[in-house]
Every structure is written in structure tokens, then in C-alpha cells.
Coordinates of N, CA, C and O and ligand atoms in Angstrom, one line a residue:
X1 N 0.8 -1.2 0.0 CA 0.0 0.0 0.0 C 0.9 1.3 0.0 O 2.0 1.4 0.5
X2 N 0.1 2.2 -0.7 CA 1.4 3.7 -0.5 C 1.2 3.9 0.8 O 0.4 3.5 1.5
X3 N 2.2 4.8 1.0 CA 2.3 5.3 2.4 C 1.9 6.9 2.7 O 2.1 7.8 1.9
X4 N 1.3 6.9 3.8 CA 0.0 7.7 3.8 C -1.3 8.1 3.0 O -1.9 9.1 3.0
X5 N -1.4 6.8 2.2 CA -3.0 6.6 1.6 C -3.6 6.0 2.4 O -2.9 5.2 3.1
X6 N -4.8 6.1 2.5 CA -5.7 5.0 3.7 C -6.6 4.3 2.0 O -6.8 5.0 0.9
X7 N -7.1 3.1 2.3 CA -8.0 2.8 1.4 C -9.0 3.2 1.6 O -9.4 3.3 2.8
X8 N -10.2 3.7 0.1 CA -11.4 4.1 0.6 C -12.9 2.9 0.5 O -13.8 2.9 1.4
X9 N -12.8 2.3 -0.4 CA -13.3 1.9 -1.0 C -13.0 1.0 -2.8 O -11.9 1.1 -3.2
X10 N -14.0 0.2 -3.5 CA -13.0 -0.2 -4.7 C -13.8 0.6 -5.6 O -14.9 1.0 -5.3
X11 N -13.1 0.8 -6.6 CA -13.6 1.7 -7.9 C -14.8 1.1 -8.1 O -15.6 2.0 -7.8
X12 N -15.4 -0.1 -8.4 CA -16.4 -0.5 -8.9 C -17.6 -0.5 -7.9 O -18.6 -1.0 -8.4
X13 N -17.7 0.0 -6.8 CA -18.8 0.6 -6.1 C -19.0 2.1 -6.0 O -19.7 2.6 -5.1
X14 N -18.1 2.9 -7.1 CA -18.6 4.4 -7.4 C -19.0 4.0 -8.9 O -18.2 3.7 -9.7
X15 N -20.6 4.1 -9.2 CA -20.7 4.3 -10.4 C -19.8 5.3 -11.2 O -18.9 6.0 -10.8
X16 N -20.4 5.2 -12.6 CA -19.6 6.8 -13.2 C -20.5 7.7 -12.9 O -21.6 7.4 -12.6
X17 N -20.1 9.0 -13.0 CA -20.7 10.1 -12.4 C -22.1 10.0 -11.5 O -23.3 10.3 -11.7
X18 N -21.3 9.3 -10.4 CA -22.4 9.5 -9.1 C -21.2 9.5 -7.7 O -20.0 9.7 -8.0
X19 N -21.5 9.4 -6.3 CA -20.8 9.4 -5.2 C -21.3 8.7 -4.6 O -22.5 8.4 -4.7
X20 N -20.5 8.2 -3.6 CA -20.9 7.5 -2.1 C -20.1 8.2 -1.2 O -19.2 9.0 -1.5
X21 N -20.7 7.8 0.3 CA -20.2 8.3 1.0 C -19.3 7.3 1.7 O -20.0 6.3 1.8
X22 N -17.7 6.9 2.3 CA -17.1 6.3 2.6 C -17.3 6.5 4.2 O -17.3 7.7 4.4
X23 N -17.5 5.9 5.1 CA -17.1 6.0 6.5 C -15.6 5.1 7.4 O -15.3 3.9 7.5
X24 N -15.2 6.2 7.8 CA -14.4 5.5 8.4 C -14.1 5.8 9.7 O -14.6 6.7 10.4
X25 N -12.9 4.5 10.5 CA -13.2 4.7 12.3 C -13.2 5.6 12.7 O -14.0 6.0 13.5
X26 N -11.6 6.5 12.3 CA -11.1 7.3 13.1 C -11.1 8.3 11.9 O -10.0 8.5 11.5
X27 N -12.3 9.1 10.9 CA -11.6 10.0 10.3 C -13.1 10.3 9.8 O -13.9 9.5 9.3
X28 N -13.4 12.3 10.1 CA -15.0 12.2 9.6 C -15.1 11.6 7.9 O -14.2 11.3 7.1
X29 N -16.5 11.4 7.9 CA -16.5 11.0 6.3 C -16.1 11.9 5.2 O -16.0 13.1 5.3
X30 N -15.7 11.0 4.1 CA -15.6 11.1 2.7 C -16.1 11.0 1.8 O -16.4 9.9 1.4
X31 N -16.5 12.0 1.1 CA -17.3 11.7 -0.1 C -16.5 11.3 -1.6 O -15.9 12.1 -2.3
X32 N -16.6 10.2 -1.7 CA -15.8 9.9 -2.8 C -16.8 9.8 -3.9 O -18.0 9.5 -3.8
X33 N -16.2 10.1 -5.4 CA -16.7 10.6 -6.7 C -16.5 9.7 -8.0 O -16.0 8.6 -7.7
X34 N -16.6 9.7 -8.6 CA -16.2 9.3 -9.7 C -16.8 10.0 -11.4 O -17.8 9.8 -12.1
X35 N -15.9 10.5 -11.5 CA -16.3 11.6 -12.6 C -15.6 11.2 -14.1 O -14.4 11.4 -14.5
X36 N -16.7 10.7 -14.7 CA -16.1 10.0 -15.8 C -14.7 9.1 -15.9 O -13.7 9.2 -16.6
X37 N -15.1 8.2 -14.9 CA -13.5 7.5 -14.6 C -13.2 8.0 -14.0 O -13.0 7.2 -13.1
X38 N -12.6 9.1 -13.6 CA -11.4 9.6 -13.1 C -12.3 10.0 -11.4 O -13.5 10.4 -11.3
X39 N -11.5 9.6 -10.2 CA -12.2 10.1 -9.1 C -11.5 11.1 -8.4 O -10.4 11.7 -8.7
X40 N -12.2 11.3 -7.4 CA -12.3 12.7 -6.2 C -12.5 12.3 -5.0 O -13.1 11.3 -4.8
X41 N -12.0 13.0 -4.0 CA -12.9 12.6 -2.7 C -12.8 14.2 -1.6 O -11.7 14.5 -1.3
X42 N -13.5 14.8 -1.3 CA -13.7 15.9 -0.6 C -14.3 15.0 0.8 O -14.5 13.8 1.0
X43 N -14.7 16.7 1.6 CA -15.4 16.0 3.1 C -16.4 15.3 2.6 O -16.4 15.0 1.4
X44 N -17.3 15.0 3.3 CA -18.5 14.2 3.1 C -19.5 14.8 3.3 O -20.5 14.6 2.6
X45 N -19.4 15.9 4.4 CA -20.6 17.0 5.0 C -20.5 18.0 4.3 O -19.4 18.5 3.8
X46 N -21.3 18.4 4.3 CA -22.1 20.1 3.9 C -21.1 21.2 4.8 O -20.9 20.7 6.0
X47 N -20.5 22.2 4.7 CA -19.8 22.8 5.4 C -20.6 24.1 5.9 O -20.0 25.0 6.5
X48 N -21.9 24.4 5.7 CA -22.9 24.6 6.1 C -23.5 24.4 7.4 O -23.5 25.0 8.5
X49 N -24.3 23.1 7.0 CA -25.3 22.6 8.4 C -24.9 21.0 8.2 O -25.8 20.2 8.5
X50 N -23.7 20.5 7.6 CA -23.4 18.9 7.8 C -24.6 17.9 7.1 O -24.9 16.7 7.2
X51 N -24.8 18.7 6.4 CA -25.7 17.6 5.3 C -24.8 16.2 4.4 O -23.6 16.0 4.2
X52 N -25.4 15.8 4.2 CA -24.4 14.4 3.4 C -24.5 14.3 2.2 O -25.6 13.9 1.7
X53 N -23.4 14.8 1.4 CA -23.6 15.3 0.6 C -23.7 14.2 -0.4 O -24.1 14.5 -1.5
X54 N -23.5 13.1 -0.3 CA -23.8 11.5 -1.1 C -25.3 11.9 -1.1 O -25.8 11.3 -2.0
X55 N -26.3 12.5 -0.6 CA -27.6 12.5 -1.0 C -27.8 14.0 -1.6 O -28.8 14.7 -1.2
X56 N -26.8 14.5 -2.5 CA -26.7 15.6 -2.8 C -27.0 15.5 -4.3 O -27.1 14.3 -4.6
X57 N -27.2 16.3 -5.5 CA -26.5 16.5 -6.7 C -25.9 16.8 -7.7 O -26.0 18.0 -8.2
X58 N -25.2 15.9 -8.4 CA -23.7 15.8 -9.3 C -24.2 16.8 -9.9 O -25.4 17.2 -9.6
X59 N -23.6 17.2 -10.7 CA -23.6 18.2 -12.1 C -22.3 18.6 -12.8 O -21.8 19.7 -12.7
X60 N -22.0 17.8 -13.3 CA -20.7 17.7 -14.1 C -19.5 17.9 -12.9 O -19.8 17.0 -12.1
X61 N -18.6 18.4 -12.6 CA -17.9 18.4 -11.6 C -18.2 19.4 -10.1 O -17.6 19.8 -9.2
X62 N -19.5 19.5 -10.5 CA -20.2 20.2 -8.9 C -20.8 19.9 -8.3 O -21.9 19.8 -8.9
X63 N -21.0 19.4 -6.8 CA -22.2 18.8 -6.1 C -22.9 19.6 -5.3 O -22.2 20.2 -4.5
X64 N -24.0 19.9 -5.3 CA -25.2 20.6 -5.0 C -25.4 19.8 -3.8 O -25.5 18.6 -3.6
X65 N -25.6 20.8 -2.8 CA -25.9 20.2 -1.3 C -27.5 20.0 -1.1 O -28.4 20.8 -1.2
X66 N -27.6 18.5 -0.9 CA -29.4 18.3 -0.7 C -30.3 19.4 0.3 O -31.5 19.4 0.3
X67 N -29.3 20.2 1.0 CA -30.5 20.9 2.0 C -31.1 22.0 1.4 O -32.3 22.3 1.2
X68 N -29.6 23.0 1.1 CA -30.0 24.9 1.3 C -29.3 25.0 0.2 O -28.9 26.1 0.0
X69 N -29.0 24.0 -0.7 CA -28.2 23.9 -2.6 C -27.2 24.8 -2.9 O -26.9 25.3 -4.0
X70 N -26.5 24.9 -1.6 CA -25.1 25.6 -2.3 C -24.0 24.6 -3.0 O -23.8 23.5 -2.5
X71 N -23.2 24.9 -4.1 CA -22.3 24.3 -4.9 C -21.4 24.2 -4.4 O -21.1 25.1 -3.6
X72 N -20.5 23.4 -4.6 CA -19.2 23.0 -4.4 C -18.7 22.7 -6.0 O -19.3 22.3 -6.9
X73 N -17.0 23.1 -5.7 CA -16.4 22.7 -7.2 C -15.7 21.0 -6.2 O -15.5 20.9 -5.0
X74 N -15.5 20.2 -6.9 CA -15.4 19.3 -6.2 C -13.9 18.4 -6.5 O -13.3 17.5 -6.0
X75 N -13.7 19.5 -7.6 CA -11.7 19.1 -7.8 C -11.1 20.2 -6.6 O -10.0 20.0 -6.0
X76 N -11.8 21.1 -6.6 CA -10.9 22.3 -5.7 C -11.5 22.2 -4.0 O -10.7 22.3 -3.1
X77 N -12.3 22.0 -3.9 CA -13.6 22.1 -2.7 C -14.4 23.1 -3.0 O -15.5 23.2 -2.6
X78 N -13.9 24.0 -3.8 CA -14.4 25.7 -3.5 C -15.8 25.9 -3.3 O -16.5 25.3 -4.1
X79 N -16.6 26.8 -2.3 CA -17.5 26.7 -2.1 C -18.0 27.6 -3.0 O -17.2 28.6 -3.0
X80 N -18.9 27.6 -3.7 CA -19.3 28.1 -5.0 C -20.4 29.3 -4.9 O -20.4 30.4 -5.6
X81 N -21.4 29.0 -3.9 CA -23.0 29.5 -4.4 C -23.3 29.2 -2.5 O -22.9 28.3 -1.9
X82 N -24.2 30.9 -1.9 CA -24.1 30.6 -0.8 C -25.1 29.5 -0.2 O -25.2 28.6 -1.1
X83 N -25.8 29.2 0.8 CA -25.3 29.8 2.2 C -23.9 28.8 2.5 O -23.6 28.7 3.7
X84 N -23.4 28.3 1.8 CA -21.6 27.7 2.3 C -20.5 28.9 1.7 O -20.2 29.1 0.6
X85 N -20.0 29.6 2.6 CA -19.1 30.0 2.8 C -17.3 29.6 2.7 O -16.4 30.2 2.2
X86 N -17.5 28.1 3.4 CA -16.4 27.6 3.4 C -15.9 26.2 3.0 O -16.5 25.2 3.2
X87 N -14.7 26.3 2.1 CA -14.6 25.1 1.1 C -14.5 23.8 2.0 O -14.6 23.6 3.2
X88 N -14.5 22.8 0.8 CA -14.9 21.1 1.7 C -13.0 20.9 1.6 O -12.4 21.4 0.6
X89 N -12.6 20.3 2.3 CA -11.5 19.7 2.4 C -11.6 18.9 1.2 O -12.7 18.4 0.8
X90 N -10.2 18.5 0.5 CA -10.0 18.1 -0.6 C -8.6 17.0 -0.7 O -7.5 17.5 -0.8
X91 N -8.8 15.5 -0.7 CA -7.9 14.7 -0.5 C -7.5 14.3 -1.6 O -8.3 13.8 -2.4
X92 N -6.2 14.2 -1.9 CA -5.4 13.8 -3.4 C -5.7 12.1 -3.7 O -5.3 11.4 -2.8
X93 N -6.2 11.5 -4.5 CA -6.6 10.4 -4.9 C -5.6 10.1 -5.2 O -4.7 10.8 -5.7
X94 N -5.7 8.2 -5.0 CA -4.7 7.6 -6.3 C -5.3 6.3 -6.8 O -6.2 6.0 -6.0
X95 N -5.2 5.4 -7.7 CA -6.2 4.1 -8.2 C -4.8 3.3 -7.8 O -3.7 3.6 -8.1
X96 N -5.1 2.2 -7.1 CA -3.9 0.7 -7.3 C -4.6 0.0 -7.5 O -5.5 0.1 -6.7
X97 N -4.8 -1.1 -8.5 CA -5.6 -2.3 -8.5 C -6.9 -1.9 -8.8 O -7.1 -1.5 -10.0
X98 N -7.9 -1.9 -7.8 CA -9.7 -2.1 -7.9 C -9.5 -1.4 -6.8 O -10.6 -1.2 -6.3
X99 N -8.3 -0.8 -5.9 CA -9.0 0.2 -5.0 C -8.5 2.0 -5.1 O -7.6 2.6 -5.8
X100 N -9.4 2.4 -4.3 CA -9.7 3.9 -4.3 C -9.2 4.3 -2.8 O -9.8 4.2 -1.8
X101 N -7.6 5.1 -3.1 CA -7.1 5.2 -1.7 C -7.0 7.0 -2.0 O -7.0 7.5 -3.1
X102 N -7.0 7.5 -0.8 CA -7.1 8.8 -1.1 C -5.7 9.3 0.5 O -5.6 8.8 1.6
X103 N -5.0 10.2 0.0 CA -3.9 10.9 1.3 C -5.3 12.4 1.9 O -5.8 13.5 1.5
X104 N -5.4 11.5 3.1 CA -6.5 12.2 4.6 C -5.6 13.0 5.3 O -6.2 13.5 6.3
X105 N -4.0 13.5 5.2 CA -3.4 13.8 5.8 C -2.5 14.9 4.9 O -1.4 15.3 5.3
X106 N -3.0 15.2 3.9 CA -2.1 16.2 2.7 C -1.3 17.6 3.4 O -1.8 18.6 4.0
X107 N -0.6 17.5 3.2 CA 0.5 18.5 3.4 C 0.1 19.5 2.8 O -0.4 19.3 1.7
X108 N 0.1 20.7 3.4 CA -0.1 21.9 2.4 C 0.9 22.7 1.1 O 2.0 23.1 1.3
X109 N 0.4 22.9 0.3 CA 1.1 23.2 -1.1 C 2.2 24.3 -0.7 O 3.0 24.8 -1.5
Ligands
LIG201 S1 -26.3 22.2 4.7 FE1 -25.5 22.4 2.8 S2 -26.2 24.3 2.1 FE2 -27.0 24.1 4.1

């Protein structure tokens, strides 16, 4: 396994262009993507009021929060359209095999 990827999940339980939500023990959720093949994984909550954003939706690379529909760009986090003010955390993906590991710990640029 790389080091400092956690596994999230395997590619073939993210449709194409849809999300799940990943849960894990020690780390809030993840919303992992899959956008024409290629995936994503930002927070999982609404940075808002903590909605889940797996019951949110897609639109080409933006996810629309199910509550109060503010946008997110979902390669950057950027919070797009109000009432979210503040971007979703944004974890660097990588594919090994059939799984979907993402770095939960990214160093700042
Ligand atoms: S909880 Fe997402 S916009 Fe309000």
C-alpha cells in the first residue's frame, strides 16, 4: 500500500458520475466521486449545516448540497453558491488495483 493513503473503498462501487459516502473509524467522512472515470474525494458534509452530501447533486464536476443547494467545485472544494461560505476539504486520490485510496493527511502546497 502507499504510504499515507488509507483505502477508501473499490472503484467499482462508485458508479460513473455518481458518489458514495465512505465511512471511516477514526476520520469524519468522505465523499468519494467518480467523474467520468477519473475520481475525487472531498469532506463528506455540507460545510454549512453537515448535510451528506452523497444525498446531494452531481452536475458535471459540482455537487449541489441536498438541503440549502449551495455548490461546491469538487476538484478544488471551492465553495461556490451561498449559504456555504467555506470550502470542503479536498484529498489527493490515487487508483492501485480495484481500490480507491485517497492521502486524509495532505501537506499543504
Ligand atoms: S447544509 Fe448544505 S447548504 Fe445548508
Amino acid at each position: 500500500m502507499s504510504q499515507g493513503f488509507t483505502p477508501l473503498c473499490k472503484t467499482s462501487e462508485v458508479a460513473e458520475n455518481t458518489l458514495i459516502q465512505v465511512d471511516l473509524p477514526d476520520h469524519p467522512p468522505i465523499a468519494v466521486y467518480n467523474l467520468g472515470g477519473e475520481y475525487f474525494a472531498t469532506s463528506g458534509y455540507c460545510t454549512h449545516a453537515d448535510a451528506a452530501l452523497c444525498d446531494g447533486y452531481l452536475e458535471d464536476d459540482k455537487i449541489e448540497c441536498p438541503w440549502h443547494a449551495a455548490k461546491f467545485d469538487i476538484r478544488s472544494g471551492k465553495a461556490l453558491t451561498f449559504p456555504a461560505t467555506v470550502d470542503l476539504d479536498v484529498y489527493p486520490v490515487k487508483i492501485e488495483g480495484d481500490q480507491v485510496l485517497a492521502d486524509l493527511n495532505p501537506t499543504s502546497p
